[in-house]
Short mmCIF file of C-alpha atoms and ligand atoms in Angstrom, two decimals:
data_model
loop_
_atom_site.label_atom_id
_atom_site.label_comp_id
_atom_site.label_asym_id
_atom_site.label_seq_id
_atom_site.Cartn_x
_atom_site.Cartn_y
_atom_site.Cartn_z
CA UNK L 29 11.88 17.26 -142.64
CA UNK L 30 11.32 14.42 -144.85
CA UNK L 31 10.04 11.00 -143.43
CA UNK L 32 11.74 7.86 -141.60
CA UNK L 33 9.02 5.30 -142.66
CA UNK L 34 8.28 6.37 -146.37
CA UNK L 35 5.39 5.36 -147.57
CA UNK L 36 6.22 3.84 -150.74
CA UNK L 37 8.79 5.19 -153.19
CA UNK L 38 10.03 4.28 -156.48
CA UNK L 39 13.45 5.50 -158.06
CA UNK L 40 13.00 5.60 -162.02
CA UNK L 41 16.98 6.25 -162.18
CA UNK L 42 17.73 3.38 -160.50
CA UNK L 43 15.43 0.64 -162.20
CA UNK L 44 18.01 -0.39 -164.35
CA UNK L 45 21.00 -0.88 -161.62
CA UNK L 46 22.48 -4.57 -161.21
CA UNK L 47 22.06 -5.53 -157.41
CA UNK L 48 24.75 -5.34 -156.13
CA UNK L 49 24.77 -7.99 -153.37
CA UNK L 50 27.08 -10.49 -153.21
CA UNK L 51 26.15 -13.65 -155.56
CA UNK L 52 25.88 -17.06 -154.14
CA UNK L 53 28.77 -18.00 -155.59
CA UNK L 54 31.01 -16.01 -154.15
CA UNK L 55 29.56 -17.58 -149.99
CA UNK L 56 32.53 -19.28 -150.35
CA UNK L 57 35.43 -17.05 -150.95
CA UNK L 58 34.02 -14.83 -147.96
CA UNK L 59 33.53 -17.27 -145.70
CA UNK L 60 37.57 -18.61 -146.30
CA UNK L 61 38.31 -14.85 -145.54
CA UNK L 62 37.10 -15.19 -142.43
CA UNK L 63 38.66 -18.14 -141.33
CA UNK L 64 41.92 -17.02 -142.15
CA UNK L 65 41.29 -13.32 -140.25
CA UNK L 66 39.89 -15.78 -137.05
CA UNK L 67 43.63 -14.92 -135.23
CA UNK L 68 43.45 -10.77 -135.80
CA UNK L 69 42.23 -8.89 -133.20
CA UNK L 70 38.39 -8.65 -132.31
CA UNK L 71 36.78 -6.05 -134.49
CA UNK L 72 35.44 -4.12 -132.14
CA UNK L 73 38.88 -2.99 -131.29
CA UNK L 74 39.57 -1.02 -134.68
CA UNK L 75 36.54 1.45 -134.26
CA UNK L 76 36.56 4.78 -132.66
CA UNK L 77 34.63 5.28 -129.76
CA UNK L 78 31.17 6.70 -129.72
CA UNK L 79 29.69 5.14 -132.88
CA UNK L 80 27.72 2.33 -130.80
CA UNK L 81 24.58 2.52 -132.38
CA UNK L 82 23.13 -0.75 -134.23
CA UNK L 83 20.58 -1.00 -136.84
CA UNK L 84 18.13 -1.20 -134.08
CA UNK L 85 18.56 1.79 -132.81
CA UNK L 86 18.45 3.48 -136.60
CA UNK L 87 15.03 1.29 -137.23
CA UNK L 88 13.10 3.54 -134.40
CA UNK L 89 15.05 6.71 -135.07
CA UNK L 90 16.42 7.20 -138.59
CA UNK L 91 16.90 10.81 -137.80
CA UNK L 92 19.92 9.70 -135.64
CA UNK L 93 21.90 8.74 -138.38
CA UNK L 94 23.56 11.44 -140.47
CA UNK L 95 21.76 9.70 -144.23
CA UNK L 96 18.64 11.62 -143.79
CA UNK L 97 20.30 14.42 -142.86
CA UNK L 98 21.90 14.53 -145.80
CA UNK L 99 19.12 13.96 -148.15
CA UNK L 100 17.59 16.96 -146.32
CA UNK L 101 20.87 19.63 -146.48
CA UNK L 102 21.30 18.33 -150.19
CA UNK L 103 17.65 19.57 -150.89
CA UNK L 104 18.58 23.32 -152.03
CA UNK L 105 15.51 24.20 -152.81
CA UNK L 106 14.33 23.97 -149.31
CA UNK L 107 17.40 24.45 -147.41
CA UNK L 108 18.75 27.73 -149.82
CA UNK L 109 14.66 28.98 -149.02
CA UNK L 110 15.41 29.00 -145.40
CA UNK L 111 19.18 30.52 -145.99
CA UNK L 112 17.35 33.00 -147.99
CA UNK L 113 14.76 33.68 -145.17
CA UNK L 114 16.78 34.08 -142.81
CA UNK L 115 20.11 36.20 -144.19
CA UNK L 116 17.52 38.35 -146.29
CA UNK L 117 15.75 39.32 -143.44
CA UNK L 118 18.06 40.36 -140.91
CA UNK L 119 16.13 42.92 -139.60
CA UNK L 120 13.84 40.09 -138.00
CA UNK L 121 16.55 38.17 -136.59
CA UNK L 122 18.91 40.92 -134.76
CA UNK L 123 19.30 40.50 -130.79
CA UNK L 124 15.54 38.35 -130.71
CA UNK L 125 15.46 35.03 -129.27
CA UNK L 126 15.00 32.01 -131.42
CA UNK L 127 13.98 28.80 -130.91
CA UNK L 128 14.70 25.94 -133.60
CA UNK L 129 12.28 23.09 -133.05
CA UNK L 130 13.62 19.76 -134.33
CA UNK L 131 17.34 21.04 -134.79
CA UNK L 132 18.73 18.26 -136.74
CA UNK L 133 22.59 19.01 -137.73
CA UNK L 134 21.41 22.85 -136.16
CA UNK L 135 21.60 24.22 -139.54
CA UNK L 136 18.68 26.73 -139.34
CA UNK L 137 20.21 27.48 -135.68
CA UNK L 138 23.61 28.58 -137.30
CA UNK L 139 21.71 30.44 -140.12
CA UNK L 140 20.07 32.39 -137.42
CA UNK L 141 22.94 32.86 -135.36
CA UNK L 142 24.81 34.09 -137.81
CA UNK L 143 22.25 36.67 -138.56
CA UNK L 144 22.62 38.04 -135.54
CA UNK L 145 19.81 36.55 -133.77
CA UNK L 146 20.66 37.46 -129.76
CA UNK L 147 20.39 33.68 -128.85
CA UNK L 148 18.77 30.41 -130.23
CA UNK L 149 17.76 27.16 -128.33
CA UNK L 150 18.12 24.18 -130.78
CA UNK L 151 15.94 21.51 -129.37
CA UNK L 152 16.56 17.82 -131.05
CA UNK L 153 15.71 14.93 -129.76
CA UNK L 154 17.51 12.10 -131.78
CA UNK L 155 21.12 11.20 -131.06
CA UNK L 156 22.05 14.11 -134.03
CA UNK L 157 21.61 16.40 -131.36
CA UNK L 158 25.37 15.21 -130.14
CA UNK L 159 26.37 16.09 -133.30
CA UNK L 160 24.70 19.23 -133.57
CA UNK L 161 26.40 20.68 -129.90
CA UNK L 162 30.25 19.16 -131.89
CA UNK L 163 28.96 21.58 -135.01
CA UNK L 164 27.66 24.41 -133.04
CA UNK L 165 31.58 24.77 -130.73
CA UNK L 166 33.43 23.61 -134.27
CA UNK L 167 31.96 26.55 -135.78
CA UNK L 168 32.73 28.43 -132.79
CA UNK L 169 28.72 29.20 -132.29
CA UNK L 170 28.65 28.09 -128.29
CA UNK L 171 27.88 31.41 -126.87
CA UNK L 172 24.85 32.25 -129.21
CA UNK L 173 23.27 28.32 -129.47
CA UNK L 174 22.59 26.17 -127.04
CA UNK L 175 21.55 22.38 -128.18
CA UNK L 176 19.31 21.00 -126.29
CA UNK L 177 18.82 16.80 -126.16
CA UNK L 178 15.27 15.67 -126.02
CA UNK L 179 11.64 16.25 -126.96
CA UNK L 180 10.06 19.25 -127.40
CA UNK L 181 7.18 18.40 -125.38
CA UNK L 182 9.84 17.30 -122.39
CA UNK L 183 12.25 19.69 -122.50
CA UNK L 184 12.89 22.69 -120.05
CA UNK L 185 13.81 25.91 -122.09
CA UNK L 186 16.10 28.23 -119.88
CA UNK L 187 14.20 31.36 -120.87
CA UNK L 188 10.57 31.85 -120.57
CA UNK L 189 9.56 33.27 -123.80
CA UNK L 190 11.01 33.43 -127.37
CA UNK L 191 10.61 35.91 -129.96
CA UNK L 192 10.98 33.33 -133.01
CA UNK L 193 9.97 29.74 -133.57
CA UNK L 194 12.01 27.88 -136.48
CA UNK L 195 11.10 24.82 -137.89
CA UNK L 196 11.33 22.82 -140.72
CA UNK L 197 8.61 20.40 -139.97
CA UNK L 198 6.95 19.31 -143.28
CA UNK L 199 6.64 15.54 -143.89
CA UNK L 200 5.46 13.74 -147.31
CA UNK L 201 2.06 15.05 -148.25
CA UNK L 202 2.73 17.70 -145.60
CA UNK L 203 1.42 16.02 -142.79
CA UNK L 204 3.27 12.73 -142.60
CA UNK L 205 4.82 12.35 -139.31
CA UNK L 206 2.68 14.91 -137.61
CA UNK L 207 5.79 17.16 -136.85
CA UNK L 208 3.29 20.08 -137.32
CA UNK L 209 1.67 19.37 -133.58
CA UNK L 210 5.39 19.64 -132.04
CA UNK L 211 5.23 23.25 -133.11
CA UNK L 212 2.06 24.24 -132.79
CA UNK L 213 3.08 22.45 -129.04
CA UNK L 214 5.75 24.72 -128.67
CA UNK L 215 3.94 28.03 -130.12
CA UNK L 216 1.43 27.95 -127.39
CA UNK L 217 3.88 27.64 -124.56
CA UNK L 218 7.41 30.11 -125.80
CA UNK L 219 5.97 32.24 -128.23
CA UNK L 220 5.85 36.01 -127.14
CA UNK L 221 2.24 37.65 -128.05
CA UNK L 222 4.19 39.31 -130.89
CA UNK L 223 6.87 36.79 -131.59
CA UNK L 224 7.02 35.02 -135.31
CA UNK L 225 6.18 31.38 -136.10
CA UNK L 226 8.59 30.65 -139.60
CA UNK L 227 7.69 29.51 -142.23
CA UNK L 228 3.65 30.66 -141.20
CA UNK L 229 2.08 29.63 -144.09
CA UNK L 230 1.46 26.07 -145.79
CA UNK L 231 -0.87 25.07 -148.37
CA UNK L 232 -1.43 21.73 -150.35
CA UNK L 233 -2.96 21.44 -153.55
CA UNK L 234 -4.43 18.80 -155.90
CA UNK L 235 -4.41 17.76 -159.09
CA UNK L 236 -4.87 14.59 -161.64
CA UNK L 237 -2.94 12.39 -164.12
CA UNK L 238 -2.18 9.85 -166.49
CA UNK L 239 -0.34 7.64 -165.31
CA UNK L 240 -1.18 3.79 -167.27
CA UNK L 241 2.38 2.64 -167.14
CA UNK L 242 2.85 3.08 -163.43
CA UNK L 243 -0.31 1.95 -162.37
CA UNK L 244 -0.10 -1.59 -164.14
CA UNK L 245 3.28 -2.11 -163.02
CA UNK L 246 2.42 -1.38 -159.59
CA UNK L 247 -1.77 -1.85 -158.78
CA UNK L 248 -2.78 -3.99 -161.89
CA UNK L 249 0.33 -6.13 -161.41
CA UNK L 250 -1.38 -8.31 -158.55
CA UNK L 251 -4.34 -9.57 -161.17
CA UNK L 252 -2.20 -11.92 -162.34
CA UNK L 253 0.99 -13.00 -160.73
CA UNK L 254 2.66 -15.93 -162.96
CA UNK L 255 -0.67 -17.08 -163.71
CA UNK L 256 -2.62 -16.49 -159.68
CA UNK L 257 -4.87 -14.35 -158.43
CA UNK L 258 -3.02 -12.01 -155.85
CA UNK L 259 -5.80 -8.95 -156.62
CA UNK L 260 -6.36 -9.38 -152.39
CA UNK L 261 -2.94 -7.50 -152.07
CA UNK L 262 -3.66 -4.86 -154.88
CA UNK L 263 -6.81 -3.73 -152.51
CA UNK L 264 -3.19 -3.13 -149.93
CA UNK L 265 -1.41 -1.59 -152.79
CA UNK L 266 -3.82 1.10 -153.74
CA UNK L 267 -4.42 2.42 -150.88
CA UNK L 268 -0.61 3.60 -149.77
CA UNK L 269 -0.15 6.97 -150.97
CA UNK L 270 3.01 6.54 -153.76
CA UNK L 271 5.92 9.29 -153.01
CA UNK L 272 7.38 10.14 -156.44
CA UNK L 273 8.42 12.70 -158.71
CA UNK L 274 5.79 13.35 -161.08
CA UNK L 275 6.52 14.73 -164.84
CA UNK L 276 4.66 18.01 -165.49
CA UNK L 277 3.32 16.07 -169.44
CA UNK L 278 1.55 13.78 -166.74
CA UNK L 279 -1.14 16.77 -165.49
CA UNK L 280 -4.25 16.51 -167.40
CA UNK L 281 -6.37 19.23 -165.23
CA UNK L 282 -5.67 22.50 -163.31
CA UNK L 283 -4.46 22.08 -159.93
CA UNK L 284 -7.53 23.18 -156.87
CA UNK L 285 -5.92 24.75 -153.90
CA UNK L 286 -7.51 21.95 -150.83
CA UNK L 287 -6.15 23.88 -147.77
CA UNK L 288 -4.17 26.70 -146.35
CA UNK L 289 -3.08 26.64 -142.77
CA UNK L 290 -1.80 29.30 -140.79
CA UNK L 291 1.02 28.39 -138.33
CA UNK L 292 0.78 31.18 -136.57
CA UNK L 293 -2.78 31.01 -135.38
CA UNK L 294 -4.16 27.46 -136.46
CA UNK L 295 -5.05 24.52 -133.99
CA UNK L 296 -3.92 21.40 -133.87
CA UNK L 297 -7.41 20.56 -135.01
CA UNK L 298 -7.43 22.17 -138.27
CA UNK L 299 -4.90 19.36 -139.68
CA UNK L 300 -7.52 17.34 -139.70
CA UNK L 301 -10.26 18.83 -142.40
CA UNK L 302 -12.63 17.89 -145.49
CA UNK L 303 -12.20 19.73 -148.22
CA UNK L 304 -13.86 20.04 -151.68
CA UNK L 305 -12.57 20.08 -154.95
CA UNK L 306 -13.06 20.58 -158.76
CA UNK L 307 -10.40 19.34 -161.20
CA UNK L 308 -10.80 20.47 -164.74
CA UNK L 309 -9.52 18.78 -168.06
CA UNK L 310 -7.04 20.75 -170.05
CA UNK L 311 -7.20 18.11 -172.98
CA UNK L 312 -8.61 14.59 -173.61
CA UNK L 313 -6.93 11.93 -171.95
CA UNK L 314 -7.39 9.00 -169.28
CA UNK L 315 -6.82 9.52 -165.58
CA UNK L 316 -5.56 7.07 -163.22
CA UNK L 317 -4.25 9.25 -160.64
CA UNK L 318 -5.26 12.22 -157.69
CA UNK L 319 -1.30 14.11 -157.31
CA UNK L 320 -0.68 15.74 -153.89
CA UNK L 321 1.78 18.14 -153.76
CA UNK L 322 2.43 21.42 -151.05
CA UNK L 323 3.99 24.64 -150.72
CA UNK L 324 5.16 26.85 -147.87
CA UNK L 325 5.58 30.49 -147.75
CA UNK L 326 7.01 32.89 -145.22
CA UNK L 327 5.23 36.01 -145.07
CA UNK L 328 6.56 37.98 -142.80
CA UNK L 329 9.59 38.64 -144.62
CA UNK L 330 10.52 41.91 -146.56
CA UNK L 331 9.49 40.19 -149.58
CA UNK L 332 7.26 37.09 -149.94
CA UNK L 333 9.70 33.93 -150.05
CA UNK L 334 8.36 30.46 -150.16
CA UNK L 335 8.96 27.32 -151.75
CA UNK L 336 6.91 24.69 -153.50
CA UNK L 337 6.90 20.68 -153.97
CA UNK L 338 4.71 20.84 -156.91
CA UNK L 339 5.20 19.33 -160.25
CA UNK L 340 8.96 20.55 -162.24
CA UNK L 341 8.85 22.08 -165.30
CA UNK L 342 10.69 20.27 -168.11
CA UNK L 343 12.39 22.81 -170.91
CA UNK L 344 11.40 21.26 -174.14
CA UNK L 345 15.33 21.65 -175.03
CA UNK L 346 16.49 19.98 -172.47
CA UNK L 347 15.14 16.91 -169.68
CA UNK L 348 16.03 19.39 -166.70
CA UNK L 349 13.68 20.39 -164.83
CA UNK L 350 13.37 24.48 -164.63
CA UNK L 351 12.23 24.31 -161.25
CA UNK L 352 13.98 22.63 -159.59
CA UNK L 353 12.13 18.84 -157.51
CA UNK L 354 12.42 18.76 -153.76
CA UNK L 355 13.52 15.46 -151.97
CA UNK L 356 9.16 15.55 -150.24
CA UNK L 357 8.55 14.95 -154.50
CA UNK L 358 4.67 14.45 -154.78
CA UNK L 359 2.42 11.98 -153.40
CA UNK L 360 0.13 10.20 -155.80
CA UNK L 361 -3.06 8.53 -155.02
CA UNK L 362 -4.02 5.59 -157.49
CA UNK L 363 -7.69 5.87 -158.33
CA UNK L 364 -9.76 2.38 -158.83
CA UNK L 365 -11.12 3.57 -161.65
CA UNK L 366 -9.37 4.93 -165.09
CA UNK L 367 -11.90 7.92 -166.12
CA UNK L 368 -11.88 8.95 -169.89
CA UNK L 369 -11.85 12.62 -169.74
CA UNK L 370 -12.64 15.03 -172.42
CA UNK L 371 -11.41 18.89 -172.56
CA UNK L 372 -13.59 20.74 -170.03
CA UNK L 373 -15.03 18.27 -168.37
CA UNK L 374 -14.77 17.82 -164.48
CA UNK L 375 -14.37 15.50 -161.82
CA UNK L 376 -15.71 16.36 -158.42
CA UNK L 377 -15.33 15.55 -155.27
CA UNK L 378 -14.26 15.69 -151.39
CA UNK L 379 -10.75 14.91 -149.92
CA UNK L 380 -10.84 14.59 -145.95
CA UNK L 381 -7.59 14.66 -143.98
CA UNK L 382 -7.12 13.04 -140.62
CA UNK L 383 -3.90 11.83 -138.50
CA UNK L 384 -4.36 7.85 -137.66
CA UNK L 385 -5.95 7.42 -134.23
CA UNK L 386 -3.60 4.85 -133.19
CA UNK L 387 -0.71 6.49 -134.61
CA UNK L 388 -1.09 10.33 -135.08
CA UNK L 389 2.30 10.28 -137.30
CA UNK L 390 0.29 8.45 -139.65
CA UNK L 391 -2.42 10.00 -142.08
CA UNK L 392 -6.02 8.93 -142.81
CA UNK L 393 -7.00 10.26 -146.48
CA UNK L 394 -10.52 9.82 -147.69
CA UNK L 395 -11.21 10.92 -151.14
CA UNK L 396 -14.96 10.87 -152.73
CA UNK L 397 -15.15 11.86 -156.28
CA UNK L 398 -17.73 11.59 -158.72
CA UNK L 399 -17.57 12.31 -162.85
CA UNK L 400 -20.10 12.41 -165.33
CA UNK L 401 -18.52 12.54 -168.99
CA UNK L 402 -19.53 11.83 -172.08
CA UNK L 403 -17.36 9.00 -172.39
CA UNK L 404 -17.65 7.42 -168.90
CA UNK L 405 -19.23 7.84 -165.32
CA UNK L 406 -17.92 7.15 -161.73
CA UNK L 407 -18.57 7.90 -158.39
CA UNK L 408 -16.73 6.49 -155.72
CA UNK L 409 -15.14 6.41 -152.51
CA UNK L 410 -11.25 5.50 -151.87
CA UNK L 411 -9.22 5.03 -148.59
CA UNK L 412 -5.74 5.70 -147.96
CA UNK L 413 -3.04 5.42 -145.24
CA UNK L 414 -0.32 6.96 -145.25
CA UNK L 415 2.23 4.55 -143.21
N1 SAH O 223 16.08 21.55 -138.80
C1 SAH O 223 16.84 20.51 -139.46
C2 SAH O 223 16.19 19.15 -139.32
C3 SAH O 223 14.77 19.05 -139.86
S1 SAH O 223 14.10 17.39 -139.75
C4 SAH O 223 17.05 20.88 -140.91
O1 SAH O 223 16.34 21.77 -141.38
O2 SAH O 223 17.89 20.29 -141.57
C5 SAH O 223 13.17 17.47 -138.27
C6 SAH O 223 13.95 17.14 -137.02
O3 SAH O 223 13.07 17.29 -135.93
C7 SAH O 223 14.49 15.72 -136.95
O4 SAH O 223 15.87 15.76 -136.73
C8 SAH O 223 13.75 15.08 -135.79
O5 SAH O 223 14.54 14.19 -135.02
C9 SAH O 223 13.36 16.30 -134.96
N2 SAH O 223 12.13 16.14 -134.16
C10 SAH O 223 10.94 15.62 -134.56
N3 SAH O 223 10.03 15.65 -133.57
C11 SAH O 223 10.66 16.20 -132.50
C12 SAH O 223 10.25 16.49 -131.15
N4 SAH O 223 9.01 16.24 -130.76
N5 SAH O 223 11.16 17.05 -130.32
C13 SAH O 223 12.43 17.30 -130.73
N6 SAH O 223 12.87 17.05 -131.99
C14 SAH O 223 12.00 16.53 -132.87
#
């Protein structure tokens, strides 16, 4: 799953790209195009049927349109994982009952069908589901998935029980979006005693960087703003979370494990926790940053199989990554202080975890650290919403 409200993302590749928007200048020529296309036909007339929806409809459910979709099919790392899963480990899929929560384009539904699975209910509740029930009869799929349009927490299944529960429900930072609670949601009411819950495990992890460049063009930036004081929106800046790919020459400690959930057994409650940490310098060098990142892991497979959103790898031959970045990246939390770090020392601290109470797709972060160097001391407490 990946997010339809990202927090805040920048795209290095791009920075350099000429808008490509029309120019003032060329107002003109356009609007003498449309004066002399005034006699043709209305517009309307020239589209096929079925694609009514307007940006409106796209603003309060991107997952309707196919874009995200893509972004999320396109992301081989986590869609191969689930391939893998699933066509690996036919033993676990052959005549049970599945249930895919948050179908999309029913990809993981045809993985499973294909596998052999006996049936599998593909619930989806944006207007992809449509497309999903065209994909499933296209690829001639209709008599072992059924599609089912609407919410989880709405919808009548047709069976009673289900031996497996399928979902790809991990947002930016892993909780964004709250899509966890859906499955959790529909774990406590399908799941046989011994059914499966995939992928079961998820963990997210933290670690620090340098990051000067960023951080001025982004936080410092409102300081001084051709000449004003803007520093009351850099208080806004720094605390949204910053989605973005993060290069491994960045890290300057080890990475602390925060939390481990288990889908299979956890409560909703344990999404929300406080958890302590203890980041380590590998070398001297300024920190500006906390980096979240996550991995998932499903363990009831014949063999481990998991993926991770952590940090790439660069080959010192080449600038491609080894392992390969997912489209969830990492999400990087601007500190207010820069903390001159030597080899060995460490920064402690607390992060808690909470979704927003007024909107539980949102997340409330709360990070207390404290560091006494030899260079430099801090101790401090930072807010952040994830939006
Ligand atoms: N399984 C697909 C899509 C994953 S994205 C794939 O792997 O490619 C998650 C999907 O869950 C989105 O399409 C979203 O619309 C859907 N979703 C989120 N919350 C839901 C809910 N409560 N009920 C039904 N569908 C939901």
């Amino acid at each position: 799953m990946t997010s339809n409200q990202p927090a805040k993302i920048r795209f290095p590749d791009n920075e350099d790209e000429e808008d490509d928007a029309p120019e003032n200048s060329n107002v003109d020529e356009i609007m003498c195009d449309l004066e002399e296309t005034a006699n043709t036909p209305p517009v309307e007339d020239s589209f096929p049927e079925g694609d009514d929806k307007t940006s409106a409809d796209y603003y309060f459910d991107s997952y309707s349109h196919f874009g995200i979709h893509e972004e999320m099919l396109k992301d081989v790392v986590r869609t191969k994982t689930y391939q893998n899963v699933i066509y690996q480990n036919k033993f676990l899929f052959k005549d049970k009952v599945v249930l895919d929560v948050g179908a999309g384009t029913g990809i993981l539904s045809l993985f499973c069908a294909k596998a052999g699975a006996k049936h599998v209910y593909a619930i989806e509740c944006s207007h992809m589901a449509d497309m999903a029930k065209e994909i499933v009869e296209t690829n001639g799929f209709s008599n072992a998935i059924t599609v089912l349009k609407g919410k989880v927490e709405e919808i009548d299944l047709p069976v009673a029980k289900v031996d497996i529960i399928i979902s790809e429900w991990m947002g930016y930072f892993l909780l964004f979006e709250n899509m966890l609670n859906t499955v959790l949601y529909a774990r406590d009411k399908w799941l046989n005693n011994d059914g499966l819950v995939l992928p079961d495990k998820a963990s997210l992890y933290l670690t620090a960087i340098e990051d000067a460049e960023y951080k001025d063009d982004k936080i410092e930036f409102w300081n001084s703003v051709y000449g004003f004081d803007m520093s009351c929106i850099k208080k806004q800046a720094i605390m949204e979370p910053l989605v973005d790919t993060v290069d491994q020459n960045q890290i300057v400690t080890n990475s602390q494990l925060l939390k481990t959930m288990d889908i299979s057994k956890m409560t909703p409650g344990d999404a929300s926790f406080t958890a302590p940490f203890k980041l380590v310098a590998e070398r001297d060098d300024y920190i500006h940053a906390l980096v979240a990142y996550f991995d998932v892991s499903f363990t009831k497979c014949h063999k481990l199989t998991g993926f991770s959103t952590g940090i790439s790898v660069f080959l010192r031959s080449s600038s491609r990554p080894r392992s390969r970045a997912t489209h969830w990246k990492q999400t990087v939390l601007y500190l207010e202080d820069v903390i001159t770090i030597c080899e060995g020392e460490t920064i402690v601290g607390s992060m808690t975890v909470a979704p927003n109470k007024k909107n539980p797709r949102d997340v409330d972060i709360k990070l207390k650290y404290s560091f006494n160097g030899r260079r430099c001391s801090v101790s401090r407490v930072q807010f952040y919403k994830m939006r």
